[in-house]
Every structure is written in structure tokens, then in C-alpha cells.
Tab-separated table of C-alpha atoms in Angstrom:
chain	number	residue	atom	x	y	z
A	935	MET	CA	76.931	-68.703	-0.905
A	936	ASP	CA	79.026	-71.224	0.972
A	937	PRO	CA	77.388	-74.634	1.421
A	938	PRO	CA	76.474	-75.766	4.929
A	939	PRO	CA	79.409	-77.329	6.773
A	940	ALA	CA	77.254	-80.399	7.391
A	941	ASP	CA	77.557	-81.411	3.757
A	942	LEU	CA	81.300	-80.964	3.618
A	943	PRO	CA	84.235	-83.264	4.373
A	944	ASP	CA	86.108	-83.266	7.634
A	945	ARG	CA	87.594	-79.996	8.744
A	946	PRO	CA	91.401	-79.961	8.770
A	947	ALA	CA	93.032	-80.290	12.153
A	948	ALA	CA	94.694	-76.921	11.663
A	949	ALA	CA	91.328	-75.305	11.091
A	950	ARG	CA	89.899	-76.900	14.210
A	951	SER	CA	92.813	-75.697	16.289
A	952	SER	CA	92.456	-72.181	14.888
A	953	VAL	CA	88.840	-72.154	16.079
A	954	GLY	CA	90.003	-73.083	19.555
A	955	ALA	CA	92.756	-70.496	19.566
A	956	ALA	CA	90.390	-67.769	18.387
A	957	GLY	CA	87.840	-68.767	20.988
A	958	ARG	CA	90.398	-68.614	23.760
A	959	ARG	CA	91.646	-65.226	22.564
A	960	ALA	CA	88.094	-63.900	22.446
A	961	GLY	CA	87.540	-64.850	26.067
A	962	VAL	CA	90.849	-63.737	27.583
A	963	GLY	CA	90.575	-60.870	30.029
A	964	ARG	CA	86.799	-60.563	29.824
A	965	TRP	CA	84.718	-60.582	32.967
A	966	ASP	CA	81.305	-60.035	31.448
A	967	ALA	CA	77.987	-60.943	33.059
A	968	GLY	CA	78.237	-64.543	31.865
A	969	ARG	CA	81.648	-65.128	33.428
A	970	ILE	CA	80.613	-63.474	36.670
A	971	ALA	CA	77.472	-65.614	36.835
A	972	ALA	CA	79.534	-68.741	36.136
A	973	ALA	CA	82.024	-67.838	38.886
A	974	VAL	CA	79.214	-67.258	41.395
A	975	LEU	CA	77.644	-70.578	40.411
A	976	VAL	CA	80.953	-72.407	40.875
A	977	VAL	CA	81.472	-70.917	44.338
A	978	LEU	CA	77.916	-71.732	45.418
A	979	ALA	CA	78.097	-75.284	44.078
A	980	LEU	CA	81.404	-75.955	45.825
A	981	ALA	CA	80.108	-74.492	49.092
A	982	VAL	CA	76.936	-76.599	48.959
A	983	THR	CA	78.975	-79.697	48.127
A	984	VAL	CA	81.333	-79.198	51.077
A	985	VAL	CA	78.494	-78.531	53.523
A	986	LEU	CA	76.466	-81.549	52.413
A	987	ASP	CA	79.507	-83.838	52.483
A	988	VAL	CA	80.208	-82.727	56.067
A	989	TRP	CA	76.602	-83.300	57.109
A	990	HIS	CA	76.324	-86.584	55.217
A	991	PRO	CA	79.731	-88.314	55.103
A	992	ASP	CA	78.210	-91.509	53.707
A	993	VAL	CA	78.718	-90.443	50.086
A	994	LEU	CA	77.609	-92.639	47.198
A	995	ALA	CA	81.097	-93.985	46.553
A	996	THR	CA	81.122	-95.654	49.979
A	997	LEU	CA	78.194	-97.831	48.847
A	998	LEU	CA	80.053	-99.423	45.949
A	999	PRO	CA	81.457	-102.404	47.947
A	1000	SER	CA	78.038	-103.364	49.317
A	1001	PRO	CA	76.815	-106.866	48.353
A	1002	ASP	CA	73.165	-105.764	48.417
A	1003	MET	CA	72.022	-106.370	44.858
A	1004	HIS	CA	68.266	-106.280	45.380
A	1005	GLU	CA	68.071	-102.903	47.132
A	1006	LEU	CA	71.261	-101.019	46.285
A	1007	HIS	CA	72.692	-102.143	42.939
A	1008	VAL	CA	69.137	-102.453	41.800
A	1009	ASP	CA	69.360	-101.355	38.177
A	1010	PHE	CA	72.071	-103.826	37.279
A	1011	ASP	CA	70.178	-106.511	39.163
A	1012	THR	CA	67.204	-105.799	36.909
A	1013	PHE	CA	69.279	-105.916	33.732
A	1014	ARG	CA	71.037	-109.130	34.756
A	1015	TYR	CA	67.785	-110.896	35.620
A	1016	SER	CA	66.502	-110.084	32.132
A	1017	SER	CA	69.673	-111.474	30.568
A	1018	VAL	CA	69.362	-114.621	32.674
A	1019	ALA	CA	65.787	-115.027	31.451
A	1020	LEU	CA	66.979	-114.544	27.875
A	1021	SER	CA	69.657	-117.234	28.284
A	1022	GLN	CA	67.009	-119.628	29.565
A	1023	GLY	CA	64.405	-118.805	26.928
A	1024	GLY	CA	62.130	-117.043	29.406
A	1025	ASP	CA	60.307	-113.721	29.484
A	1026	ILE	CA	62.882	-110.953	29.950
A	1027	TYR	CA	60.213	-108.634	31.400
A	1028	ALA	CA	58.867	-111.069	34.009
A	1029	THR	CA	61.700	-111.588	36.500
A	1030	PRO	CA	62.202	-111.537	40.306
A	1031	ALA	CA	63.945	-108.148	40.055
A	1032	LYS	CA	62.688	-105.367	42.324
A	1033	LEU	CA	62.260	-102.892	39.473
A	1034	PRO	CA	60.727	-103.416	36.034
A	1035	ASN	CA	63.071	-103.407	33.070
A	1036	LEU	CA	62.241	-100.268	31.056
A	1037	ASN	CA	64.836	-100.951	28.349
A	1038	PRO	CA	64.360	-102.588	24.924
A	1039	PRO	CA	65.371	-106.243	24.415
A	1040	LEU	CA	68.689	-105.223	22.813
A	1041	LEU	CA	70.142	-104.425	26.234
A	1042	SER	CA	69.457	-107.957	27.489
A	1043	VAL	CA	71.315	-109.286	24.445
A	1044	LEU	CA	74.254	-106.969	25.045
A	1045	LEU	CA	74.564	-107.969	28.712
A	1046	LEU	CA	74.093	-111.679	28.063
A	1047	PRO	CA	77.671	-112.596	29.159
A	1048	PHE	CA	76.852	-111.391	32.679
A	1049	ALA	CA	74.036	-113.940	32.915
A	1050	TRP	CA	76.615	-116.694	33.344
A	1051	LEU	CA	78.160	-115.106	36.450
A	1052	ASP	CA	76.787	-114.803	39.957
A	1053	ALA	CA	75.058	-111.486	40.578
A	1054	LEU	CA	77.670	-109.821	42.800
A	1055	THR	CA	80.643	-110.817	40.642
A	1056	ALA	CA	78.803	-109.674	37.529
A	1057	TYR	CA	77.998	-106.330	39.139
A	1058	ARG	CA	81.565	-105.675	40.230
A	1059	ILE	CA	82.934	-106.496	36.786
A	1060	PHE	CA	80.272	-104.334	35.145
A	1061	ALA	CA	80.959	-101.394	37.493
A	1062	GLY	CA	84.694	-101.638	36.811
A	1063	LEU	CA	84.171	-101.776	33.062
A	1064	THR	CA	81.750	-98.862	33.015
A	1065	LEU	CA	84.122	-96.780	35.122
A	1066	LEU	CA	86.930	-97.417	32.639
A	1067	ILE	CA	84.603	-96.692	29.724
A	1068	THR	CA	83.583	-93.359	31.240
A	1069	VAL	CA	87.145	-92.252	31.879
A	1070	GLY	CA	88.214	-93.427	28.426
A	1071	ALA	CA	85.349	-91.584	26.733
A	1072	LEU	CA	86.117	-88.307	28.513
A	1073	LEU	CA	89.822	-88.606	27.714
A	1074	ALA	CA	88.981	-89.348	24.075
A	1075	VAL	CA	86.912	-86.151	23.949
A	1076	GLY	CA	89.706	-84.165	25.576
A	1077	ARG	CA	92.226	-85.496	23.097
A	1078	GLU	CA	89.946	-84.790	20.153
A	1079	LEU	CA	89.489	-81.210	21.356
A	1080	ARG	CA	93.218	-80.884	22.092
A	1081	LEU	CA	92.573	-79.800	25.635
A	1082	ARG	CA	95.608	-79.380	27.843
A	1083	PRO	CA	96.538	-82.463	29.896
A	1084	VAL	CA	95.883	-80.608	33.152
A	1085	VAL	CA	92.347	-79.844	31.964
A	1086	GLN	CA	91.733	-83.468	31.005
A	1087	VAL	CA	92.949	-84.691	34.384
A	1088	ALA	CA	90.764	-82.143	36.169
A	1089	VAL	CA	87.733	-83.269	34.182
A	1090	VAL	CA	88.309	-86.927	35.023
A	1091	LEU	CA	88.739	-86.123	38.725
A	1092	ALA	CA	85.561	-84.041	38.660
A	1093	ALA	CA	83.710	-86.902	36.991
A	1094	LEU	CA	84.886	-89.343	39.660
A	1095	ALA	CA	83.644	-86.978	42.367
A	1096	SER	CA	80.371	-86.162	40.616
A	1097	SER	CA	76.973	-87.317	41.741
A	1098	PRO	CA	75.912	-88.604	38.269
A	1099	LEU	CA	78.878	-90.951	37.881
A	1100	GLN	CA	78.839	-92.212	41.460
A	1101	GLY	CA	75.106	-92.812	41.276
A	1102	THR	CA	75.504	-94.570	37.940
A	1103	LEU	CA	78.148	-96.920	39.327
A	1104	VAL	CA	76.283	-97.690	42.554
A	1105	LEU	CA	73.009	-98.474	40.804
A	1106	GLY	CA	74.697	-100.255	37.910
A	1107	GLN	CA	73.167	-98.115	35.170
A	1108	ILE	CA	74.104	-98.274	31.494
A	1109	TYR	CA	74.837	-94.598	30.861
A	1110	PRO	CA	78.583	-95.145	30.337
A	1111	LEU	CA	77.738	-97.525	27.478
A	1112	LEU	CA	75.537	-94.851	25.935
A	1113	LEU	CA	78.260	-92.261	26.516
A	1114	ALA	CA	80.790	-94.396	24.647
A	1115	GLY	CA	78.473	-94.734	21.653
A	1116	LEU	CA	77.696	-91.016	21.581
A	1117	VAL	CA	81.363	-90.044	21.837
A	1118	ALA	CA	82.331	-92.504	19.113
A	1119	GLY	CA	79.656	-91.067	16.823
A	1120	TRP	CA	80.654	-87.483	17.575
A	1121	ILE	CA	84.324	-88.179	16.894
A	1122	ALA	CA	83.391	-89.949	13.651
A	1123	GLU	CA	81.462	-86.824	12.638
A	1124	ARG	CA	84.417	-84.601	13.438
A	1125	ARG	CA	86.678	-86.769	11.316
A	1126	GLY	CA	84.481	-86.578	8.252
A	1127	HIS	CA	82.414	-89.779	8.559
A	1128	PRO	CA	78.815	-88.569	9.008
A	1129	VAL	CA	77.224	-91.873	7.958
A	1130	ALA	CA	79.303	-93.855	10.451
A	1131	ALA	CA	78.374	-91.270	13.095
A	1132	ALA	CA	74.683	-91.698	12.314
A	1133	VAL	CA	74.962	-95.490	12.505
A	1134	LEU	CA	76.570	-95.252	15.946
A	1135	TYR	CA	73.892	-92.831	17.125
A	1136	GLY	CA	71.263	-95.254	15.838
A	1137	VAL	CA	72.638	-98.084	17.971
A	1138	VAL	CA	72.599	-95.801	21.020
A	1139	VAL	CA	68.957	-94.922	20.329
A	1140	ALA	CA	68.107	-98.626	20.006
A	1141	LEU	CA	69.473	-99.081	23.540
A	1142	LYS	CA	67.746	-95.980	24.936
A	1143	PRO	CA	64.883	-94.780	22.688
A	1144	SER	CA	64.364	-91.606	24.728
A	1145	LEU	CA	67.523	-90.308	23.007
A	1146	ALA	CA	65.875	-90.598	19.568
A	1147	PRO	CA	65.773	-86.799	18.927
A	1148	ILE	CA	69.490	-86.860	18.081
A	1149	LEU	CA	68.573	-88.724	14.878
A	1150	LEU	CA	66.630	-85.637	13.759
A	1151	LEU	CA	69.635	-83.311	13.643
A	1152	PRO	CA	70.640	-84.402	10.107
A	1153	ALA	CA	67.059	-83.716	8.982
A	1154	VAL	CA	67.117	-80.059	10.038
A	1155	GLN	CA	70.496	-79.722	8.322
A	1156	ARG	CA	69.167	-81.445	5.176
A	1157	ARG	CA	71.753	-84.203	5.332
A	1158	TRP	CA	69.561	-86.989	4.037
A	1159	LEU	CA	72.064	-89.844	3.838
A	1160	PRO	CA	73.068	-89.634	7.531
A	1161	LEU	CA	69.383	-89.280	8.429
A	1162	ARG	CA	68.498	-92.512	6.651
A	1163	ALA	CA	71.569	-94.278	8.035
A	1164	GLY	CA	70.689	-93.345	11.615
A	1165	ILE	CA	67.076	-94.473	11.325
A	1166	VAL	CA	67.991	-97.742	9.603
A	1167	SER	CA	70.666	-98.422	12.216
A	1168	ALA	CA	68.216	-97.861	15.075
A	1169	VAL	CA	65.593	-100.114	13.459
A	1170	VAL	CA	68.038	-102.928	12.636
A	1171	ALA	CA	69.624	-102.874	16.110
A	1172	THR	CA	66.163	-102.920	17.691
A	1173	LEU	CA	65.128	-105.878	15.541
A	1174	VAL	CA	68.254	-107.794	16.592
A	1175	GLY	CA	67.135	-107.543	20.196
A	1176	VAL	CA	63.512	-108.385	19.386
A	1177	LEU	CA	64.439	-111.449	17.340
A	1178	ALA	CA	66.818	-112.693	20.045
A	1179	ALA	CA	64.253	-112.275	22.838
A	1180	GLY	CA	61.197	-113.254	20.790
A	1181	PRO	CA	58.675	-111.032	18.973
A	1182	SER	CA	56.460	-110.800	22.051
A	1183	SER	CA	59.261	-108.981	23.879
A	1184	ALA	CA	58.684	-105.903	21.726
A	1185	PHE	CA	55.035	-105.677	22.765
A	1186	ASP	CA	55.928	-106.335	26.407
A	1187	TRP	CA	58.453	-103.518	26.369
A	1188	LEU	CA	56.040	-101.091	24.697
A	1189	ARG	CA	53.356	-101.959	27.234
A	1190	ILE	CA	55.689	-101.310	30.161
A	1191	ALA	CA	57.142	-98.156	28.620
A	1192	PHE	CA	53.757	-96.535	27.962
A	1193	ALA	CA	52.384	-97.589	31.333
A	1194	THR	CA	55.225	-95.918	33.226
A	1195	GLY	CA	54.439	-92.370	34.278
A	1196	SER	CA	56.620	-89.426	35.262
A	1197	PRO	CA	57.585	-89.755	38.932
A	1198	ASP	CA	57.737	-86.512	40.893
A	1199	VAL	CA	60.969	-87.438	42.669
A	1200	GLY	CA	63.744	-84.867	42.662
A	1201	ASP	CA	66.057	-87.102	40.640
A	1202	ASN	CA	63.741	-86.845	37.626
A	1203	ALA	CA	65.141	-83.861	35.724
A	1204	SER	CA	62.650	-83.856	32.842
A	1205	LEU	CA	59.919	-81.269	32.331
A	1206	PRO	CA	57.135	-83.852	32.825
A	1207	GLY	CA	58.776	-84.680	36.166
A	1208	LEU	CA	58.928	-80.972	36.990
A	1209	ALA	CA	55.211	-80.627	36.291
A	1210	ALA	CA	54.447	-83.614	38.518
A	1211	ARG	CA	56.447	-82.105	41.386
A	1212	PHE	CA	54.293	-78.977	41.260
A	1213	GLY	CA	51.071	-80.967	41.267
A	1214	LEU	CA	50.350	-80.500	37.565
A	1215	PRO	CA	49.549	-83.287	35.097
A	1216	SER	CA	52.751	-84.644	33.587
A	1217	ALA	CA	51.155	-83.988	30.185
A	1218	VAL	CA	51.721	-80.273	30.819
A	1219	GLY	CA	55.445	-80.884	31.127
A	1220	LEU	CA	55.342	-83.178	28.115
A	1221	VAL	CA	53.796	-80.442	25.964
A	1222	ALA	CA	56.317	-77.895	27.255
A	1223	GLY	CA	59.172	-80.288	26.525
A	1224	ALA	CA	57.849	-81.021	23.043
A	1225	LEU	CA	57.657	-77.302	22.296
A	1226	LEU	CA	61.201	-76.858	23.573
A	1227	LEU	CA	62.443	-79.709	21.375
A	1228	VAL	CA	60.628	-78.386	18.301
A	1229	GLY	CA	61.980	-74.923	19.018
A	1230	THR	CA	65.509	-76.294	19.343
A	1231	LEU	CA	65.308	-78.123	16.020
A	1232	GLY	CA	63.656	-75.112	14.386
A	1233	TRP	CA	66.412	-72.794	15.605
A	1234	LEU	CA	69.101	-75.113	14.273
A	1235	ALA	CA	67.238	-75.458	10.962
A	1236	ARG	CA	66.963	-71.694	10.620
A	1237	HIS	CA	70.726	-71.301	11.083
A	1238	ARG	CA	71.811	-74.586	9.540
A	1239	ASP	CA	74.501	-72.902	7.425
A	1240	ARG	CA	76.223	-71.886	10.685
A	1241	VAL	CA	75.656	-75.109	12.641
A	1242	ASP	CA	78.546	-77.532	12.920
A	1243	PRO	CA	77.269	-81.118	13.414
A	1244	ALA	CA	80.599	-81.901	15.045
A	1245	GLY	CA	80.237	-79.081	17.564
A	1246	THR	CA	77.728	-78.780	20.387
A	1247	ALA	CA	74.581	-79.119	18.261
A	1248	VAL	CA	74.074	-82.847	18.848
A	1249	TRP	CA	74.519	-82.363	22.602
A	1250	ALA	CA	71.977	-79.521	22.612
A	1251	VAL	CA	69.431	-81.735	20.855
A	1252	LEU	CA	70.260	-84.540	23.284
A	1253	ALA	CA	69.588	-82.210	26.229
A	1254	ALA	CA	66.266	-81.171	24.687
A	1255	GLY	CA	65.351	-84.832	24.259
A	1256	LEU	CA	66.104	-85.534	27.901
A	1257	LEU	CA	63.908	-82.617	28.955
A	1258	VAL	CA	60.911	-83.940	27.020
A	1259	ALA	CA	61.253	-87.584	28.134
A	1260	PRO	CA	58.880	-88.786	30.895
A	1261	ILE	CA	61.861	-89.940	32.953
A	1262	SER	CA	65.328	-88.388	32.776
A	1263	TRP	CA	67.294	-89.216	35.895
A	1264	HIS	CA	69.954	-86.730	36.936
A	1265	ASN	CA	72.570	-89.382	36.156
A	1266	TYR	CA	71.715	-88.917	32.470
A	1267	SER	CA	73.524	-85.570	32.628
A	1268	LEU	CA	76.786	-87.497	32.389
A	1269	LEU	CA	75.948	-87.958	28.695
A	1270	LEU	CA	76.213	-84.195	28.151
A	1271	TRP	CA	79.712	-83.747	29.530
A	1272	PRO	CA	81.399	-84.092	26.090
A	1273	GLY	CA	79.278	-81.168	24.932
A	1274	LEU	CA	80.413	-79.131	27.934
A	1275	LEU	CA	84.029	-79.908	27.100
A	1276	ALA	CA	83.415	-78.803	23.505
A	1277	LEU	CA	82.645	-75.341	24.898
A	1278	VAL	CA	86.251	-74.850	26.014
A	1279	PRO	CA	87.863	-74.355	22.572
A	1280	LEU	CA	85.036	-71.936	21.751
A	1281	GLY	CA	86.108	-69.593	24.525
A	1282	ARG	CA	83.286	-70.686	26.850
A	1283	GLY	CA	85.389	-72.393	29.470
A	1284	ALA	CA	83.610	-70.550	32.280
A	1285	ALA	CA	80.272	-72.076	31.286
A	1286	ALA	CA	81.870	-75.520	30.993
A	1287	THR	CA	83.439	-75.174	34.441
A	1288	ALA	CA	80.142	-74.136	35.985
A	1289	GLY	CA	78.301	-76.995	34.301
A	1290	ILE	CA	80.772	-79.556	35.581
A	1291	THR	CA	80.960	-78.062	39.081
A	1292	VAL	CA	77.206	-78.188	39.729
A	1293	ALA	CA	77.365	-81.936	39.076
A	1294	LEU	CA	79.443	-82.276	42.244
A	1295	ILE	CA	76.421	-81.445	44.445
A	1296	PRO	CA	75.633	-84.768	46.186
A	1297	VAL	CA	72.231	-86.442	46.143
A	1298	SER	CA	71.843	-85.679	49.853
A	1299	TRP	CA	70.585	-82.296	48.607
A	1300	GLY	CA	67.108	-83.739	48.072
A	1301	GLY	CA	66.858	-85.016	51.632
A	1302	GLU	CA	67.273	-81.517	53.056
A	1303	TRP	CA	63.922	-80.311	51.712
A	1304	ALA	CA	61.190	-82.305	53.398
A	1305	PRO	CA	57.788	-80.787	52.496
A	1306	GLU	CA	56.534	-81.091	56.061
A	1307	VAL	CA	59.498	-79.002	57.269
A	1308	VAL	CA	60.019	-76.309	54.623
A	1309	GLY	CA	56.568	-76.393	53.052
A	1310	PRO	CA	55.393	-78.018	49.803
A	1311	ALA	CA	56.133	-75.003	47.586
A	1312	VAL	CA	59.700	-74.514	48.813
A	1313	ALA	CA	60.340	-78.264	48.648
A	1314	ALA	CA	59.070	-78.452	45.060
A	1315	VAL	CA	61.355	-75.602	44.007
A	1316	ALA	CA	64.412	-76.960	45.811
A	1317	ARG	CA	63.861	-80.502	44.557
A	1318	SER	CA	63.831	-79.170	40.994
A	1319	LEU	CA	67.564	-78.444	41.112
A	1320	TYR	CA	68.400	-81.224	38.659
A	1321	CYS	CA	65.830	-79.963	36.163
A	1322	ALA	CA	67.380	-76.495	36.435
A	1323	ILE	CA	70.818	-77.983	35.778
A	1324	LEU	CA	69.558	-79.824	32.703
A	1325	LEU	CA	67.880	-76.663	31.408
A	1326	GLY	CA	71.134	-74.793	31.937
A	1327	TYR	CA	73.064	-77.416	29.989
A	1328	TRP	CA	70.553	-77.181	27.153
A	1329	ALA	CA	70.757	-73.388	27.019
A	1330	VAL	CA	74.552	-73.096	26.897
A	1331	LEU	CA	74.936	-75.964	24.430
A	1332	LEU	CA	72.309	-74.560	22.079
A	1333	ARG	CA	73.801	-71.076	22.237
A	1334	ALA	CA	77.215	-72.441	21.280
A	1335	ALA	CA	75.811	-74.610	18.494
A	1336	VAL	CA	75.303	-71.689	16.094
A	1337	ALA	CA	78.433	-69.839	14.989
A	1338	PRO	CA	78.328	-66.033	14.882
A	1339	PRO	CA	77.711	-64.519	11.442
A	1340	ALA	CA	80.799	-63.917	9.325
A	1341	ALA	CA	80.125	-60.191	9.427
A	1342	GLU	CA	80.627	-59.990	13.190
A	1343	SER	CA	83.695	-58.075	14.249
A	1344	THR	CA	85.016	-60.594	16.803
A	1345	GLY	CA	87.940	-62.732	15.826
A	1346	HIS	CA	86.068	-65.785	17.083
A	1347	GLY	CA	83.130	-65.133	14.768
A	1348	ARG	CA	85.354	-64.490	11.746
A	1349	ASP	CA	87.498	-67.546	12.336
A	1350	ARG	CA	84.653	-69.961	12.965
A	1351	ALA	CA	82.658	-68.783	9.943
A	1352	GLY	CA	85.816	-69.007	7.871
A	1353	VAL	CA	86.300	-72.607	8.883
A	1354	ALA	CA	82.801	-73.381	7.647
A	1355	SER	CA	83.643	-71.973	4.221
A	1356	ARG	CA	87.113	-73.503	3.978
A	1357	ALA	CA	86.297	-77.016	5.202
């Protein structure tokens, strides 16, 4: 029996391109139920986007020049205050910021250079850098997948117009930094460096512990060296932040993290947030999310000989992790775009297009569903759009993570299974 592809060296470029070619051939000319559903979803998403942009012309991008740090660019203001406190030897979790800092001390260390600039200048530099990082990461994914230039340009333009990226830039969130680390790890995996990939994933987890489930993928594939490397990397990176900010910072962060509940706002796409919106205890959503995560890992473990760690598997696990987290803002979905792009060479371009298009729906969607106008039940359903999008991402990424059996008659199945045995 062929060994699992996870334990094998990098797949040749020719083999990777043959997978893409077979996938495209398998999808040409087919208008099955999946493609029809994707087309309908694209049309609906575009129509909703146009209508909302006409009704609410003050889109997120128009807020970028605002000098209001305390109310508008509030996330970056929080991060910068913590870095300022770190530079002055103070408590990074007791600052004048409007919002509490929910991130580990490592982030304050990473953003320390911005502590020496005034708040508005620091924000504008940070927003510019994160914009460039996002575009660079998406282009790096497109190049790695050998997508056509017109597709790469379209993806970048869609990202610039998307609600997750615009919201990330306006608030000054760190998701582009996480995206860069995830993409770097994924590319390292594709090029035959699983340990380096695990180390990069570990650093990302140290910055955002809610992404920790991605470190479990090597475990279900029985790749023990990358598993150890990822865990050690996450622990060491976390300790760097704790030592820089003082040992008490770790306890402060844990106290704040465990004391923060699951808000029922529409932007919270996690299952605990979904439960809260419907008046249920967030623990119900937490249990549902945990079952979904365990099921995802179990499914990948069951088919580990047909799971490519350099395919969509890591993005499927990431989506499952976001669903189980107490707070997963819709802007987190930007982290899953590389996985959507990885669907294209597999002949699932329709699903990728639909996934990217729904991200164009502006945040003004939530304001159209006031409970006192449409009723609490309708409002709860409508304000769960972002959770539905995240569930959709998870489903399509997980489905694509397992290659068809070699015995299947489709050229795509034969080619992809053959790559696993040849690599």
C-alpha cells in the first residue's frame, strides 16, 4: 500500500500541475447541482451588494482617512496602547484603550516599533503595511497554484472590495499578519518542508491561540515530527512574549480571555455566537463547535492516506477552529481565502467564486434587520449570515481535502491519487 502523502517529500511541480489540469478537465462543461447553486449564490450576493451600496454609500473604505483612533480605528489603538505600556515597563492589559486587549503578550512585542510613533501616524503606516501584506500573500498563493494572471488580479480586486479586508483595515486588526504566517507555512508544506511549515503555524497560533486546531492536523496524519515542531514553536513564541512583558502578563491575559463571553452580534460568526443570537447559552454552541471540530479531525484521520497536507486540509481545520471559538469575527474569513483559491486547480472554481463573492456583501447588511421591525426570530436568522458563510467555507474546504479513491473512474480522481503514490 502506498504511504500517506504527508510522510513523503515535496510533490514535483509537474505532478502538481497535472492535478490542476485534471481538475479543470473534470469540471469543464458540467452544470451540475453544485455549479448551479454556486451561480445562484453569486448572483444573489452581487445583487445584495449593489443594493446595500446604493442604500448606504458610506462604505467602510471611506472611513480609512478618519483620525478617530478611539472610536473608529479602535483595535489598533488597543494594540498600540499595550505596546506603549510594554515600552514603559507598565501593564500591557491596563491601558486607556476603549477595548480590552484579548491577544497574548507576543503581539505587544511584535508591534513595539509602533509605540514610538504618534497614534495616527502609527495607524496609517500599519494599515498600509497590512494592505500590502494581504495583497502579497494572495498573489503568492496564486503564483504557487499557477493560477492565470487574470484570475490573480480578479482575486486581489475582490479582496480590496470585500467587507473582511475593509473592516480589517479600518479597525486596524492583525489578520493580515496571521494570513502571511499561514500562507508561508502552507507554501513551505507544498515545497516539502513540513517541519518549517509547522514552526510557522506555531508562531501564528502564539499570536492568535484560537487558531490552535491547525497544529492537530499532523497528529491525525501521524506525522509526529511536524506535530512536535508546531507545539514547541507555539510554546517558545508564547514564552518570548511572556518574558518580555513579565510573567504576570500571562495570567492577566488568561483572566481576560476566559472572562470574555460570546457576544450575540451579527459579526460573530462562531457557533457559540450563533447560539447566543438565538437566546441559547453559548455553551450549546461551544459543544456543537467542539463536535464539529472533532468530526473534522476524525474524518481526516479516517482518510489520511488520501489527505494532502498541502491542499485544503489545513484550511478546513482552520475553519472548524473558527467555528468553535467563542469569538470569530467575520473579518477572520480573510484567513480562509488561500484555501478557496486552492479549490480552483481541483476543478472547484465555481465554489471558490461563490465563496469570494459572498464576502463582498457589506456590513450594512446587519443594520437592515432590526428586531423591533422584522421580529426577533427573523432578525436572528438574518444576522447569522456570517456564520452561514463560515460554515459554507468549512464544508467546501473539507470536501476538497480528501482525494477521491484511486478506483474512481474520473480523470481527476485517478490523477490526484496517482500523485499521492508518485510523490
